[in-house]
Tab-separated table of C-alpha atoms and ligand atoms in Angstrom:
chain	number	residue	atom	x	y	z
R	902	MET	CA	27.176	73.858	-66.242
R	903	LEU	CA	26.964	70.755	-68.498
R	904	GLU	CA	30.308	70.292	-68.423
R	905	LYS	CA	30.416	70.476	-64.971
R	906	ILE	CA	28.412	67.466	-64.954
R	907	LYS	CA	29.742	65.364	-67.702
R	908	SER	CA	32.692	65.810	-65.015
R	909	ILE	CA	30.776	64.147	-61.910
R	910	LYS	CA	29.315	61.694	-63.976
R	911	ALA	CA	32.184	60.544	-64.430
R	912	GLU	CA	33.437	60.380	-60.969
R	913	VAL	CA	30.362	58.689	-60.276
R	914	GLU	CA	31.177	56.261	-63.360
R	915	ALA	CA	34.605	55.077	-61.980
R	916	PHE	CA	33.268	55.189	-58.032
R	917	GLN	CA	34.823	51.802	-56.127
R	918	PRO	CA	33.891	50.818	-52.700
R	919	LYS	CA	35.634	49.196	-50.085
R	920	THR	CA	32.850	49.568	-47.476
R	921	ILE	CA	29.568	50.697	-46.626
R	922	GLU	CA	31.523	53.438	-45.445
R	923	ASP	CA	32.799	54.453	-48.585
R	924	ILE	CA	29.449	54.328	-50.151
R	925	GLU	CA	27.870	56.541	-47.449
R	926	ASN	CA	30.503	59.203	-48.113
R	927	PHE	CA	29.808	59.125	-51.253
R	928	ARG	CA	26.314	59.509	-50.760
R	929	ILE	CA	27.364	62.186	-48.504
R	930	LYS	CA	29.650	63.999	-51.226
R	931	TYR	CA	27.291	63.505	-53.806
R	932	LEU	CA	23.628	63.628	-53.030
R	933	SER	CA	23.279	64.775	-49.468
R	934	LYS	CA	22.352	68.421	-49.146
R	935	LYS	CA	25.542	70.449	-48.879
R	936	GLY	CA	26.479	67.222	-51.823
R	937	SER	CA	27.184	68.361	-55.377
R	938	ILE	CA	24.212	67.293	-57.868
R	939	SER	CA	22.658	68.586	-54.855
R	940	ALA	CA	24.852	71.842	-55.486
R	941	LEU	CA	23.704	71.597	-58.956
R	942	PHE	CA	20.621	71.671	-58.807
R	943	ASP	CA	20.129	74.545	-56.527
R	944	ASP	CA	22.764	76.082	-59.677
R	945	PHE	CA	19.737	75.639	-61.740
R	946	LYS	CA	17.518	78.423	-61.193
R	947	THR	CA	20.630	80.531	-62.721
R	948	VAL	CA	20.821	78.756	-65.919
R	949	PRO	CA	19.290	80.662	-68.713
R	950	ALA	CA	15.099	79.580	-69.586
R	951	GLU	CA	17.090	78.237	-73.648
R	952	LEU	CA	19.222	75.230	-71.646
R	953	LYS	CA	16.932	74.713	-68.658
R	954	LYS	CA	15.046	71.741	-71.030
R	955	GLU	CA	18.571	70.199	-71.887
R	956	ILE	CA	20.128	70.526	-68.741
R	957	GLY	CA	17.738	69.322	-66.137
R	958	LYS	CA	17.115	66.303	-68.502
R	959	GLU	CA	21.417	65.135	-68.134
R	960	LEU	CA	21.241	66.824	-64.253
R	961	ASN	CA	18.680	63.837	-64.247
R	962	ILE	CA	19.780	61.756	-65.347
R	963	LEU	CA	23.295	61.982	-63.041
R	964	LYS	CA	21.311	62.055	-59.768
R	965	GLN	CA	18.753	58.764	-60.875
R	966	ALA	CA	22.772	57.756	-61.990
R	967	ALA	CA	24.013	58.786	-58.621
R	968	LEU	CA	21.099	56.767	-56.417
R	969	GLU	CA	21.390	53.648	-58.574
R	970	LYS	CA	25.117	52.912	-58.177
R	971	ILE	CA	24.775	53.572	-54.378
R	972	ASN	CA	21.370	51.118	-54.503
R	973	THR	CA	23.439	47.809	-56.130
R	974	LEU	CA	26.476	49.478	-54.719
R	975	LYS	CA	25.102	48.672	-51.017
R	976	ALA	CA	23.870	45.703	-52.317
R	977	ALA	CA	26.149	43.717	-53.890
R	978	LEU	CA	28.529	44.237	-50.210
R	979	GLU	CA	26.085	43.366	-48.094
R	980	ILE	CA	25.505	40.615	-49.719
R	981	ASP	CA	29.342	39.878	-49.498
R	982	GLU	CA	29.525	40.505	-45.862
R	983	LYS	CA	26.656	38.121	-45.022
R	984	SER	CA	27.806	35.482	-47.417
R	985	GLU	CA	31.540	35.503	-45.469
R	986	ILE	CA	30.106	35.491	-42.029
R	987	LYS	CA	28.162	32.228	-43.818
R	988	VAL	CA	30.968	30.324	-44.620
R	989	ASP	CA	32.425	28.525	-41.697
R	990	LEU	CA	34.398	24.926	-43.775
R	991	THR	CA	33.813	23.276	-40.718
R	992	ARG	CA	30.175	22.989	-40.284
R	993	PRO	CA	28.080	19.650	-40.822
R	994	GLY	CA	25.852	19.579	-44.213
R	995	ASP	CA	22.796	19.971	-44.433
R	996	PRO	CA	21.428	16.102	-44.109
R	997	GLN	CA	19.723	15.008	-47.263
R	998	ASN	CA	16.169	14.141	-46.651
R	999	LEU	CA	15.975	10.777	-48.872
R	1000	GLY	CA	12.712	10.322	-48.182
R	1001	SER	CA	11.087	6.632	-47.735
R	1002	ARG	CA	9.345	4.160	-49.367
R	1003	HIS	CA	5.210	4.028	-48.998
R	1004	PRO	CA	3.659	1.540	-46.812
R	1005	ILE	CA	1.556	0.772	-49.280
R	1006	SER	CA	4.459	-0.083	-51.377
R	1007	ILE	CA	6.513	-1.820	-48.945
R	1008	VAL	CA	3.099	-3.892	-47.560
R	1009	ARG	CA	2.948	-4.905	-50.923
R	1010	SER	CA	6.459	-5.711	-52.051
R	1011	GLU	CA	6.142	-8.444	-48.173
R	1012	ILE	CA	3.266	-10.406	-49.807
R	1013	ILE	CA	5.100	-10.719	-53.141
R	1014	SER	CA	7.587	-11.546	-51.715
R	1015	ILE	CA	6.546	-13.982	-49.734
R	1016	PHE	CA	4.303	-15.690	-52.391
R	1017	THR	CA	7.264	-15.000	-54.367
R	1018	ARG	CA	9.077	-18.304	-51.942
R	1019	LEU	CA	6.411	-20.030	-52.992
R	1020	GLY	CA	6.822	-20.124	-56.929
R	1021	PHE	CA	3.932	-17.406	-56.671
R	1022	ILE	CA	5.485	-14.986	-60.093
R	1023	VAL	CA	3.458	-11.431	-60.517
R	1024	THR	CA	0.940	-10.329	-63.290
R	1025	ASP	CA	-0.493	-7.135	-64.826
R	1026	GLY	CA	-3.562	-6.038	-65.588
R	1027	PRO	CA	-5.483	-3.168	-66.844
R	1028	GLU	CA	-7.708	-1.027	-64.723
R	1029	ILE	CA	-9.334	-0.231	-67.484
R	1030	GLU	CA	-11.647	-3.654	-68.268
R	1031	ASP	CA	-14.817	-4.811	-70.272
R	1032	ASP	CA	-16.857	-6.259	-68.422
R	1033	ALA	CA	-16.232	-9.791	-70.162
R	1034	HIS	CA	-13.027	-9.996	-67.869
R	1035	ASN	CA	-14.203	-7.677	-64.224
R	1036	PHE	CA	-17.921	-9.512	-64.796
R	1037	GLY	CA	-18.577	-11.641	-67.761
R	1038	MET	CA	-16.067	-14.034	-67.638
R	1039	LEU	CA	-15.735	-14.627	-63.268
R	1040	ASN	CA	-19.361	-16.308	-63.279
R	1041	PHE	CA	-20.921	-13.144	-61.964
R	1042	PRO	CA	-25.044	-13.230	-63.317
R	1043	GLU	CA	-26.193	-10.246	-64.799
R	1044	ASP	CA	-28.554	-9.089	-62.713
R	1045	HIS	CA	-25.615	-9.124	-60.130
R	1046	PRO	CA	-25.176	-6.013	-58.087
R	1047	ALA	CA	-21.755	-5.268	-57.790
R	1048	ARG	CA	-23.143	-4.668	-61.990
R	1049	ASP	CA	-24.560	-1.818	-60.866
R	1050	MET	CA	-24.058	1.770	-61.415
R	1051	GLN	CA	-23.500	2.483	-57.699
R	1052	ASP	CA	-20.688	0.419	-56.756
R	1053	THR	CA	-18.706	0.052	-60.591
R	1054	PHE	CA	-17.403	2.824	-62.919
R	1055	PHE	CA	-18.384	2.820	-66.082
R	1056	ILE	CA	-15.978	5.093	-68.364
R	1057	SER	CA	-18.669	3.743	-70.937
R	1058	PRO	CA	-21.772	1.972	-70.238
R	1059	GLY	CA	-22.826	1.102	-73.456
R	1060	LEU	CA	-20.116	0.231	-73.950
R	1061	ASN	CA	-19.526	-2.085	-71.141
R	1062	ILE	CA	-15.712	-0.400	-70.177
R	1063	LEU	CA	-15.072	-0.055	-66.316
R	1064	LEU	CA	-12.313	0.866	-63.713
R	1065	ARG	CA	-11.985	-3.063	-62.733
R	1066	THR	CA	-13.025	-3.668	-59.317
R	1067	HIS	CA	-11.051	-6.221	-58.518
R	1068	THR	CA	-7.967	-7.612	-58.936
R	1069	SER	CA	-9.847	-10.598	-59.805
R	1070	SER	CA	-9.756	-9.535	-63.669
R	1071	VAL	CA	-6.447	-10.825	-63.956
R	1072	GLN	CA	-8.193	-14.107	-63.117
R	1073	ALA	CA	-9.081	-14.362	-66.713
R	1074	HIS	CA	-6.870	-13.227	-68.392
R	1075	GLU	CA	-4.072	-14.947	-67.682
R	1076	MET	CA	-6.091	-18.455	-68.049
R	1077	SER	CA	-7.542	-17.197	-71.635
R	1078	GLU	CA	-3.848	-16.232	-72.658
R	1079	ILE	CA	-1.910	-19.125	-70.345
R	1080	LYS	CA	-2.425	-22.912	-69.967
R	1081	PRO	CA	-1.433	-24.093	-66.576
R	1082	PRO	CA	0.012	-24.481	-64.303
R	1083	ILE	CA	-0.396	-21.219	-63.787
R	1084	ARG	CA	0.950	-20.111	-60.058
R	1085	SER	CA	0.742	-15.764	-59.778
R	1086	LEU	CA	0.516	-12.961	-57.663
R	1087	SER	CA	-1.893	-9.817	-59.873
R	1088	PRO	CA	-1.297	-7.031	-57.159
R	1089	GLY	CA	-2.615	-3.422	-58.877
R	1090	ARG	CA	-5.561	-0.630	-58.565
R	1091	VAL	CA	-8.840	-1.224	-58.062
R	1092	TYR	CA	-11.503	1.033	-58.169
R	1093	ARG	CA	-14.927	1.584	-56.290
R	1094	ASN	CA	-17.531	4.100	-56.037
R	1095	GLU	CA	-17.547	4.361	-52.904
R	1096	ALA	CA	-18.792	7.344	-50.045
R	1097	ILE	CA	-14.796	7.454	-48.657
R	1098	SER	CA	-13.983	7.214	-44.890
R	1099	ALA	CA	-12.242	5.684	-42.711
R	1100	ARG	CA	-12.560	2.418	-43.712
R	1101	ALA	CA	-13.806	3.156	-47.061
R	1102	ASN	CA	-11.858	4.348	-50.024
R	1103	CYS	CA	-13.089	4.941	-54.583
R	1104	PHE	CA	-9.624	3.029	-55.110
R	1105	PHE	CA	-7.479	1.138	-53.026
R	1106	HIS	CA	-5.293	-1.218	-54.149
R	1107	GLN	CA	-5.770	-5.503	-53.479
R	1108	ILE	CA	-3.250	-8.370	-54.636
R	1109	GLU	CA	-5.512	-11.335	-55.834
R	1110	GLY	CA	-3.479	-14.772	-56.761
R	1111	LEU	CA	-4.165	-18.365	-59.354
R	1112	TYR	CA	-3.129	-21.560	-58.478
R	1113	VAL	CA	-4.368	-23.407	-61.215
R	1114	ASP	CA	-2.757	-27.497	-62.327
R	1115	GLU	CA	-3.755	-30.979	-61.834
R	1116	ASN	CA	-4.952	-32.093	-58.368
R	1117	VAL	CA	-5.029	-28.496	-57.028
R	1118	SER	CA	-6.377	-28.995	-53.355
R	1119	PHE	CA	-8.514	-26.500	-50.749
R	1120	ALA	CA	-5.472	-28.575	-48.409
R	1121	ASP	CA	-3.192	-26.696	-50.567
R	1122	LEU	CA	-5.662	-23.260	-50.584
R	1123	LYS	CA	-5.135	-23.193	-46.371
R	1124	GLN	CA	-1.708	-24.633	-45.819
R	1125	THR	CA	-0.166	-21.479	-48.915
R	1126	LEU	CA	-2.502	-19.323	-47.061
R	1127	ASP	CA	-1.071	-20.349	-43.425
R	1128	TYR	CA	2.127	-19.465	-44.420
R	1129	PHE	CA	1.248	-16.560	-45.914
R	1130	ALA	CA	-0.217	-14.926	-42.625
R	1131	LYS	CA	2.695	-16.537	-40.618
R	1132	GLU	CA	5.197	-14.767	-42.556
R	1133	MET	CA	3.189	-11.465	-42.408
R	1134	PHE	CA	2.015	-11.151	-38.885
R	1135	GLY	CA	4.998	-13.812	-36.982
R	1136	GLU	CA	5.239	-17.244	-36.276
R	1137	SER	CA	2.553	-17.224	-33.843
R	1138	ALA	CA	-0.185	-15.895	-35.891
R	1139	GLN	CA	-3.076	-18.184	-36.815
R	1140	ILE	CA	-5.804	-18.126	-39.340
R	1141	ARG	CA	-9.310	-19.536	-39.449
R	1142	MET	CA	-11.996	-19.503	-43.050
R	1143	ARG	CA	-15.630	-19.760	-42.512
R	1144	PRO	CA	-17.490	-20.805	-45.278
R	1145	SER	CA	-18.263	-17.559	-48.097
R	1146	TYR	CA	-19.833	-16.911	-51.490
R	1147	PHE	CA	-17.845	-15.153	-54.851
R	1148	PRO	CA	-18.973	-16.085	-57.693
R	1149	PHE	CA	-16.763	-17.253	-59.482
R	1150	THR	CA	-14.913	-19.523	-56.739
R	1151	GLU	CA	-16.535	-23.278	-55.329
R	1152	PRO	CA	-16.356	-24.021	-52.305
R	1153	SER	CA	-15.069	-19.554	-52.084
R	1154	ALA	CA	-13.863	-19.134	-47.608
R	1155	GLU	CA	-12.725	-15.815	-46.542
R	1156	VAL	CA	-10.099	-16.018	-44.389
R	1157	ASP	CA	-9.963	-14.417	-40.686
R	1158	VAL	CA	-5.766	-14.338	-38.879
R	1159	SER	CA	-4.985	-13.963	-34.885
R	1160	CYS	CA	-5.751	-10.614	-33.836
R	1161	THR	CA	-2.712	-8.459	-34.529
R	1162	LEU	CA	-3.127	-6.623	-31.890
R	1163	CYS	CA	-4.444	-8.817	-28.508
R	1164	GLY	CA	-3.395	-12.160	-30.329
R	1165	GLY	CA	-7.031	-13.823	-29.825
R	1166	SER	CA	-7.503	-13.571	-26.779
R	1167	GLY	CA	-10.098	-10.361	-27.487
R	1168	CYS	CA	-10.189	-5.813	-27.698
R	1169	ASN	CA	-11.139	-3.188	-28.790
R	1170	VAL	CA	-9.463	-3.538	-32.943
R	1171	CYS	CA	-10.600	-7.390	-33.381
R	1172	LYS	CA	-14.186	-6.222	-30.781
R	1173	GLY	CA	-13.388	-8.925	-28.748
R	1174	THR	CA	-13.811	-12.301	-31.729
R	1175	GLY	CA	-9.638	-12.591	-31.653
R	1176	TRP	CA	-10.019	-12.215	-35.115
R	1177	LEU	CA	-9.626	-9.775	-37.674
R	1178	GLU	CA	-10.869	-10.960	-41.653
R	1179	ILE	CA	-7.942	-10.817	-44.509
R	1180	LEU	CA	-8.906	-11.061	-47.005
R	1181	GLY	CA	-11.038	-13.487	-49.677
R	1182	CYS	CA	-10.972	-17.226	-51.856
R	1183	GLY	CA	-11.497	-20.537	-52.798
R	1184	MET	CA	-11.459	-23.377	-55.043
R	1185	VAL	CA	-11.712	-21.721	-58.918
R	1186	ASP	CA	-15.050	-21.558	-59.996
R	1187	PRO	CA	-15.862	-24.775	-63.237
R	1188	ASN	CA	-17.523	-22.329	-64.274
R	1189	VAL	CA	-14.821	-19.588	-64.436
R	1190	PHE	CA	-12.387	-22.167	-66.307
R	1191	LYS	CA	-15.012	-23.627	-68.857
R	1192	SER	CA	-15.569	-19.531	-69.884
R	1193	CYS	CA	-11.734	-18.691	-70.355
R	1194	GLY	CA	-11.392	-22.771	-72.101
R	1195	ILE	CA	-9.665	-24.635	-69.840
R	1196	ASP	CA	-10.658	-27.840	-68.632
R	1197	PRO	CA	-12.537	-28.568	-65.529
R	1198	GLU	CA	-11.753	-31.646	-65.864
R	1199	LYS	CA	-8.342	-32.190	-65.619
R	1200	TYR	CA	-7.568	-29.111	-63.157
R	1201	THR	CA	-8.284	-27.313	-59.936
R	1202	GLY	CA	-7.603	-24.310	-58.700
R	1203	PHE	CA	-7.895	-21.922	-55.377
R	1204	ALA	CA	-8.334	-17.944	-56.164
R	1205	PHE	CA	-7.489	-15.481	-53.132
R	1206	GLY	CA	-7.294	-12.087	-53.282
R	1207	MET	CA	-6.335	-9.680	-50.006
R	1208	GLY	CA	-6.585	-5.628	-49.453
R	1209	ILE	CA	-2.817	-4.541	-49.376
R	1210	GLU	CA	-4.787	-1.628	-47.641
R	1211	ARG	CA	-6.442	-3.703	-45.320
R	1212	ILE	CA	-3.022	-6.073	-45.181
R	1213	ALA	CA	-0.787	-2.670	-44.319
R	1214	MET	CA	-3.794	-0.835	-41.388
R	1215	LEU	CA	-3.458	-4.708	-39.462
R	1216	LYS	CA	0.417	-4.955	-39.180
R	1217	TYR	CA	0.825	-0.316	-38.321
R	1218	GLY	CA	-2.248	-0.683	-36.332
R	1219	ILE	CA	-4.236	2.244	-38.798
R	1220	ARG	CA	-6.782	3.522	-38.166
R	1221	ASP	CA	-7.665	5.574	-41.026
R	1222	LEU	CA	-7.474	4.843	-44.408
R	1223	ARG	CA	-7.260	8.049	-45.785
R	1224	LEU	CA	-4.125	8.164	-44.221
R	1225	PHE	CA	-2.230	6.441	-47.128
R	1226	PHE	CA	-4.318	8.568	-49.846
R	1227	GLU	CA	-3.574	11.806	-48.596
R	1228	ASN	CA	0.651	12.577	-48.498
R	1229	ASP	CA	1.312	13.873	-45.172
R	1230	LEU	CA	5.229	13.110	-44.540
R	1231	ARG	CA	4.472	12.980	-40.766
R	1232	PHE	CA	2.712	9.942	-41.610
R	1233	LEU	CA	4.993	8.725	-44.422
R	1234	ASN	CA	8.088	9.208	-42.182
R	1235	GLN	CA	7.226	6.819	-40.521
R	1236	PHE	CA	8.287	4.132	-42.478
R	1237	SER	CA	11.048	2.215	-43.674
R	1238	SER	CA	12.000	-0.562	-45.160
R	1239	ASP	CA	14.525	-2.912	-46.682
R	1240	VAL	CA	12.810	-4.475	-48.688
Q	1955	DAH	N1	-12.306	-9.940	-55.652
Q	1955	DAH	C1	-12.587	-10.137	-53.909
Q	1955	DAH	C2	-13.325	-8.901	-53.187
Q	1955	DAH	O1	-12.966	-8.089	-54.514
Q	1955	DAH	C3	-11.527	-10.764	-53.330
Q	1955	DAH	C4	-11.609	-12.581	-54.054
Q	1955	DAH	C5	-12.395	-13.378	-53.450
Q	1955	DAH	C6	-10.501	-12.286	-54.823
Q	1955	DAH	C7	-12.379	-14.758	-53.463
Q	1955	DAH	C8	-10.184	-14.122	-55.103
Q	1955	DAH	C9	-11.252	-14.971	-54.385
Q	1955	DAH	O2	-9.886	-14.710	-55.844
Q	1955	DAH	O3	-11.646	-16.165	-54.475
Q	1955	DAH	O4	-13.627	-8.589	-52.581
């Protein structure tokens, strides 16, 4: 019996099928009810008791080997057959998804490109700030509500380390580290302790502009922003300035652009006013110059700050701020640009 097992084992090992039918024939020959391995199991009854253990073991190994052989050969042949059908060398390749730039990146690049044409250079500041650069040097009084935990994320309240609430903090770095003339543009992420909604998020992006030199006037500021609005929203875009208040500029203004949707005649986006707010600005407050070590008698300057999401929403007609942060490809795929 052991001899027989050995010779069938050799046959099983040597078996090389060409087709699925060969494998089926192999199964019938060895493992079907009348197959030779099954026959050995039938004969097993006649094996003397003292040999049963050894022969039984060998027999089981043989059966297992035959089953495994069938399974692996079948799987390999099936893959081969499938891949034969798949190979069509004339078929066009699958398109590669190249992705697209995020609308915030596109708009940021566009804003930068507009202001660099006027001689502004891009500068950077830290997102983790101290109270002095974010508030103190910018003339925020000690009890200003923005310093409240409700509005600001403090990392360590005792040491007054916080996540910057605006990119105006970069102004404080610039002016205390470089001598005028300064013409800088500082894009970056800012953080505020706000509930997330269609109009607010706990972090967003701003761009800060700063121009300090001798004889810089409010007229220069207005002209610069008018140029920006026309480049960004089209030749027909108009701006208007409304008096406002920021601790770090005096006088201060908020700037509106003629509604990008109705052109100024009034619609539900501009709530019938014909105007949309785009940024805050003003002439650098002499107190800010003093705290940064710049002589306010000699120099004047203007500053402005805008939210990149806000500009992107107006430019593309996006109604919900959360879309920018959800990474939904159905939204992101709609944007393309060469900047
Ligand atoms: N920092 C202000 C904000 O976050 C925006 C701003 C207003 C920036 C007036 C300025 C400015 O530079 O002059 O709302």
